[in-house]
PDB file of C-alpha atoms in Angstrom:
ATOM      1  CA  UNK A 887      10.690   7.045 -14.303  1.00 93.00           C
ATOM      2  CA  UNK A 888      11.406   6.236 -10.664  1.00 96.00           C
ATOM      3  CA  UNK A 889       9.262   5.143  -7.733  1.00 97.00           C
ATOM      4  CA  UNK A 890       9.914   8.518  -6.042  1.00 97.00           C
ATOM      5  CA  UNK A 891       8.201  10.208  -9.013  1.00 95.00           C
ATOM      6  CA  UNK A 892       5.071   8.064  -8.770  1.00 96.00           C
ATOM      7  CA  UNK A 893       4.634   7.264  -5.075  1.00 96.00           C
ATOM      8  CA  UNK A 894       2.106   8.855  -2.794  1.00 94.00           C
ATOM      9  CA  UNK A 895       3.733  10.577   0.143  1.00 92.00           C
ATOM     10  CA  UNK A 896       0.518  10.333   2.126  1.00 84.00           C
ATOM     11  CA  UNK A 897       1.431   7.420   4.377  1.00 93.00           C
ATOM     12  CA  UNK A 898      -1.236   6.392   6.843  1.00 96.00           C
ATOM     13  CA  UNK A 899       0.372   4.562   9.753  1.00 96.00           C
ATOM     14  CA  UNK A 900      -1.838   2.716  12.207  1.00 97.00           C
ATOM     15  CA  UNK A 901      -1.204   0.460  15.163  1.00 96.00           C
ATOM     16  CA  UNK A 902      -1.887  -3.259  15.392  1.00 96.00           C
ATOM     17  CA  UNK A 903      -4.797  -2.714  17.797  1.00 96.00           C
ATOM     18  CA  UNK A 904      -6.805  -0.526  15.423  1.00 98.00           C
ATOM     19  CA  UNK A 905     -10.025  -2.282  14.494  1.00 98.00           C
ATOM     20  CA  UNK A 906     -10.795  -3.004  10.876  1.00 98.00           C
ATOM     21  CA  UNK A 907     -13.559  -0.398  11.006  1.00 98.00           C
ATOM     22  CA  UNK A 908     -11.126   2.234  12.303  1.00 98.00           C
ATOM     23  CA  UNK A 909      -8.623   1.335   9.608  1.00 98.00           C
ATOM     24  CA  UNK A 910     -11.311   1.467   6.921  1.00 98.00           C
ATOM     25  CA  UNK A 911     -12.540   4.878   8.107  1.00 98.00           C
ATOM     26  CA  UNK A 912      -9.035   6.339   8.106  1.00 98.00           C
ATOM     27  CA  UNK A 913      -8.238   4.895   4.684  1.00 96.00           C
ATOM     28  CA  UNK A 914     -11.554   6.057   3.257  1.00 96.00           C
ATOM     29  CA  UNK A 915     -11.129   9.587   4.624  1.00 96.00           C
ATOM     30  CA  UNK A 916      -7.742   9.840   2.910  1.00 94.00           C
ATOM     31  CA  UNK A 917      -8.935   8.028  -0.239  1.00 92.00           C
ATOM     32  CA  UNK A 918      -6.094   5.510  -0.061  1.00 93.00           C
ATOM     33  CA  UNK A 919      -6.062   1.744  -0.491  1.00 94.00           C
ATOM     34  CA  UNK A 920      -3.455   0.728   2.070  1.00 96.00           C
ATOM     35  CA  UNK A 921      -2.066   1.599   5.474  1.00 97.00           C
ATOM     36  CA  UNK A 922       1.256   0.845   7.087  1.00 96.00           C
ATOM     37  CA  UNK A 923       0.838  -1.100  10.321  1.00 96.00           C
ATOM     38  CA  UNK A 924       3.589  -0.360  12.822  1.00 93.00           C
ATOM     39  CA  UNK A 925       3.902  -2.730  15.750  1.00 88.00           C
ATOM     40  CA  UNK A 926       6.199  -1.157  18.362  1.00 83.00           C
ATOM     41  CA  UNK A 927       6.414  -4.466  20.244  1.00 83.00           C
ATOM     42  CA  UNK A 928       7.995  -6.218  17.282  1.00 79.00           C
ATOM     43  CA  UNK A 929       9.612  -3.140  15.690  1.00 66.00           C
ATOM     44  CA  UNK A 930       8.082  -4.378  12.481  1.00 86.00           C
ATOM     45  CA  UNK A 931       6.229  -2.788   9.618  1.00 92.00           C
ATOM     46  CA  UNK A 932       3.388  -4.466   7.824  1.00 94.00           C
ATOM     47  CA  UNK A 933       0.643  -3.452   5.441  1.00 96.00           C
ATOM     48  CA  UNK A 934      -3.120  -3.758   5.474  1.00 97.00           C
ATOM     49  CA  UNK A 935      -5.086  -3.105   2.323  1.00 96.00           C
ATOM     50  CA  UNK A 936      -8.671  -2.462   1.393  1.00 95.00           C
ATOM     51  CA  UNK A 937      -8.772  -6.020   0.031  1.00 95.00           C
ATOM     52  CA  UNK A 938      -7.683  -7.421   3.437  1.00 97.00           C
ATOM     53  CA  UNK A 939     -10.553  -5.559   5.088  1.00 98.00           C
ATOM     54  CA  UNK A 940     -13.033  -6.575   2.388  1.00 97.00           C
ATOM     55  CA  UNK A 941     -12.023 -10.238   2.681  1.00 97.00           C
ATOM     56  CA  UNK A 942     -12.459 -10.171   6.474  1.00 98.00           C
ATOM     57  CA  UNK A 943     -15.857  -8.483   6.401  1.00 97.00           C
ATOM     58  CA  UNK A 944     -16.994 -10.617   3.453  1.00 97.00           C
ATOM     59  CA  UNK A 945     -16.212 -13.768   5.406  1.00 97.00           C
ATOM     60  CA  UNK A 946     -18.456 -12.616   8.254  1.00 98.00           C
ATOM     61  CA  UNK A 947     -15.875 -11.243  10.697  1.00 98.00           C
ATOM     62  CA  UNK A 948     -16.907  -8.307  12.881  1.00 98.00           C
ATOM     63  CA  UNK A 949     -15.015  -5.160  11.814  1.00 98.00           C
ATOM     64  CA  UNK A 950     -15.491  -3.699  15.292  1.00 98.00           C
ATOM     65  CA  UNK A 951     -13.777  -6.664  16.976  1.00 98.00           C
ATOM     66  CA  UNK A 952     -11.159  -7.692  14.428  1.00 98.00           C
ATOM     67  CA  UNK A 953      -7.851  -5.881  14.766  1.00 97.00           C
ATOM     68  CA  UNK A 954      -5.423  -4.814  12.087  1.00 97.00           C
ATOM     69  CA  UNK A 955      -2.775  -7.152  13.468  1.00 94.00           C
ATOM     70  CA  UNK A 956      -4.862 -10.201  12.562  1.00 95.00           C
ATOM     71  CA  UNK A 957      -5.077  -9.097   8.922  1.00 96.00           C
ATOM     72  CA  UNK A 958      -1.710  -7.448   8.369  1.00 94.00           C
ATOM     73  CA  UNK A 959       0.757  -8.758   5.840  1.00 92.00           C
ATOM     74  CA  UNK A 960       4.087  -8.842   7.638  1.00 89.00           C
ATOM     75  CA  UNK A 961       6.130 -10.572   4.954  1.00 90.00           C
ATOM     76  CA  UNK A 962       6.426  -7.304   3.066  1.00 91.00           C
ATOM     77  CA  UNK A 963       8.466  -6.435  -0.002  1.00 93.00           C
ATOM     78  CA  UNK A 964       9.715  -2.874   0.327  1.00 95.00           C
ATOM     79  CA  UNK A 965      10.667  -0.552  -2.518  1.00 97.00           C
ATOM     80  CA  UNK A 966      13.343   2.110  -2.565  1.00 97.00           C
ATOM     81  CA  UNK A 967      12.650   5.579  -3.984  1.00 97.00           C
ATOM     82  CA  UNK A 968      15.350   4.999  -6.624  1.00 97.00           C
ATOM     83  CA  UNK A 969      13.727   1.838  -8.017  1.00 98.00           C
ATOM     84  CA  UNK A 970      12.404   2.160 -11.533  1.00 97.00           C
ATOM     85  CA  UNK A 971       8.694   1.772 -12.068  1.00 97.00           C
ATOM     86  CA  UNK A 972       9.516  -1.375 -14.022  1.00 97.00           C
ATOM     87  CA  UNK A 973      11.219  -2.841 -10.933  1.00 97.00           C
ATOM     88  CA  UNK A 974       8.212  -1.940  -8.777  1.00 98.00           C
ATOM     89  CA  UNK A 975       5.764  -3.420 -11.289  1.00 97.00           C
ATOM     90  CA  UNK A 976       7.850  -6.596 -11.510  1.00 97.00           C
ATOM     91  CA  UNK A 977       7.893  -6.963  -7.708  1.00 97.00           C
ATOM     92  CA  UNK A 978       4.121  -6.476  -7.576  1.00 97.00           C
ATOM     93  CA  UNK A 979       3.503  -8.965 -10.365  1.00 96.00           C
ATOM     94  CA  UNK A 980       5.856 -11.549  -8.870  1.00 96.00           C
ATOM     95  CA  UNK A 981       4.391 -11.156  -5.359  1.00 94.00           C
ATOM     96  CA  UNK A 982       0.745 -10.813  -6.411  1.00 94.00           C
ATOM     97  CA  UNK A 983       0.085  -7.542  -4.588  1.00 93.00           C
ATOM     98  CA  UNK A 984      -0.905  -4.015  -5.565  1.00 95.00           C
ATOM     99  CA  UNK A 985       0.987  -1.807  -3.074  1.00 96.00           C
ATOM    100  CA  UNK A 986       4.603  -1.374  -2.050  1.00 97.00           C
ATOM    101  CA  UNK A 987       5.777   0.514   1.012  1.00 97.00           C
ATOM    102  CA  UNK A 988       8.644   2.780   0.004  1.00 97.00           C
ATOM    103  CA  UNK A 989      11.478   2.917   2.549  1.00 95.00           C
ATOM    104  CA  UNK A 990      14.265   5.440   2.699  1.00 92.00           C
ATOM    105  CA  UNK A 991      16.556   5.225   5.686  1.00 86.00           C
ATOM    106  CA  UNK A 992      14.713   4.091   8.781  1.00 77.00           C
ATOM    107  CA  UNK A 993      11.114   4.463   7.800  1.00 87.00           C
ATOM    108  CA  UNK A 994       8.391   4.675   5.203  1.00 93.00           C
ATOM    109  CA  UNK A 995       8.420   7.734   2.940  1.00 95.00           C
ATOM    110  CA  UNK A 996       5.631   6.686   0.616  1.00 96.00           C
ATOM    111  CA  UNK A 997       3.489   3.996  -0.909  1.00 97.00           C
ATOM    112  CA  UNK A 998       3.398   3.171  -4.580  1.00 97.00           C
ATOM    113  CA  UNK A 999       0.407   1.371  -6.036  1.00 95.00           C
ATOM    114  CA  UNK A1000      -0.462  -0.180  -9.356  1.00 95.00           C
ATOM    115  CA  UNK A1001      -2.687   2.857  -9.933  1.00 93.00           C
ATOM    116  CA  UNK A1002       0.268   5.200  -9.378  1.00 95.00           C
ATOM    117  CA  UNK A1003       2.331   3.303 -11.942  1.00 95.00           C
ATOM    118  CA  UNK A1004      -0.466   3.271 -14.504  1.00 94.00           C
ATOM    119  CA  UNK A1005      -1.037   6.999 -13.976  1.00 92.00           C
ATOM    120  CA  UNK A1006       2.626   7.611 -14.881  1.00 92.00           C
ATOM    121  CA  UNK A1007       2.778   5.194 -17.784  1.00 89.00           C
ATOM    122  CA  UNK A1008      -0.524   6.122 -19.480  1.00 84.00           C
ATOM    123  CA  UNK A1009       0.498   9.652 -20.587  1.00 71.00           C
ATOM    124  CA  UNK A1010       3.814   8.338 -21.929  1.00 61.00           C
ATOM    125  CA  UNK A1011       2.012   5.714 -23.991  1.00 60.00           C
ATOM    126  CA  UNK A1012      -0.358   8.336 -25.441  1.00 58.00           C
ATOM    127  CA  UNK A1013       2.622  10.484 -26.450  1.00 57.00           C
ATOM    128  CA  UNK A1014       4.332   7.549 -28.170  1.00 54.00           C
ATOM    129  CA  UNK A1015       1.110   6.600 -29.980  1.00 56.00           C
ATOM    130  CA  UNK A1016       0.540  10.180 -31.158  1.00 58.00           C
ATOM    131  CA  UNK A1017       4.118  10.455 -32.446  1.00 57.00           C
ATOM    132  CA  UNK A1018       3.929   7.123 -34.327  1.00 55.00           C
TER     133      UNK A1018
END
C-alpha cells in the first residue's frame, strides 16, 4: 500500500505568526494532529504538531503570545505519494516523529500519520490472521 492511499488530504496550512491558541483551535476544529507552517519570507515549509503545542503550554508558555514560528519543526522529512507505507513508517521511526508532510510537485498534497498507517495495516493483519 502507498502513502497516497493512506494520507489525509485535509492539509491545514497556517502562517508563522499564528498563535499557538489559534493553531490549536484550527487543528481541533478539523480533528487533526498537525499543521503545515508556511513562511513566505523564507519560502519554507515546516510542521507544528499537537505535541509541540502541548509541550509549550505544559512548560508555562502563554498560548496567546507564543507564535507557531517559535515551535515549528523546519528540518522536515517529506514523503512522496508513491512511497510505500513501510518507507513512511521507517522514516517516522528513524526520525522519531508521527507525521509526514506529503509533497507532490511544488506543494503539500497531504499528511500521513502513524494513525493513518495503522488504520491501513490493521485490516490487512486481521485478514491474514483469519486466513491462517
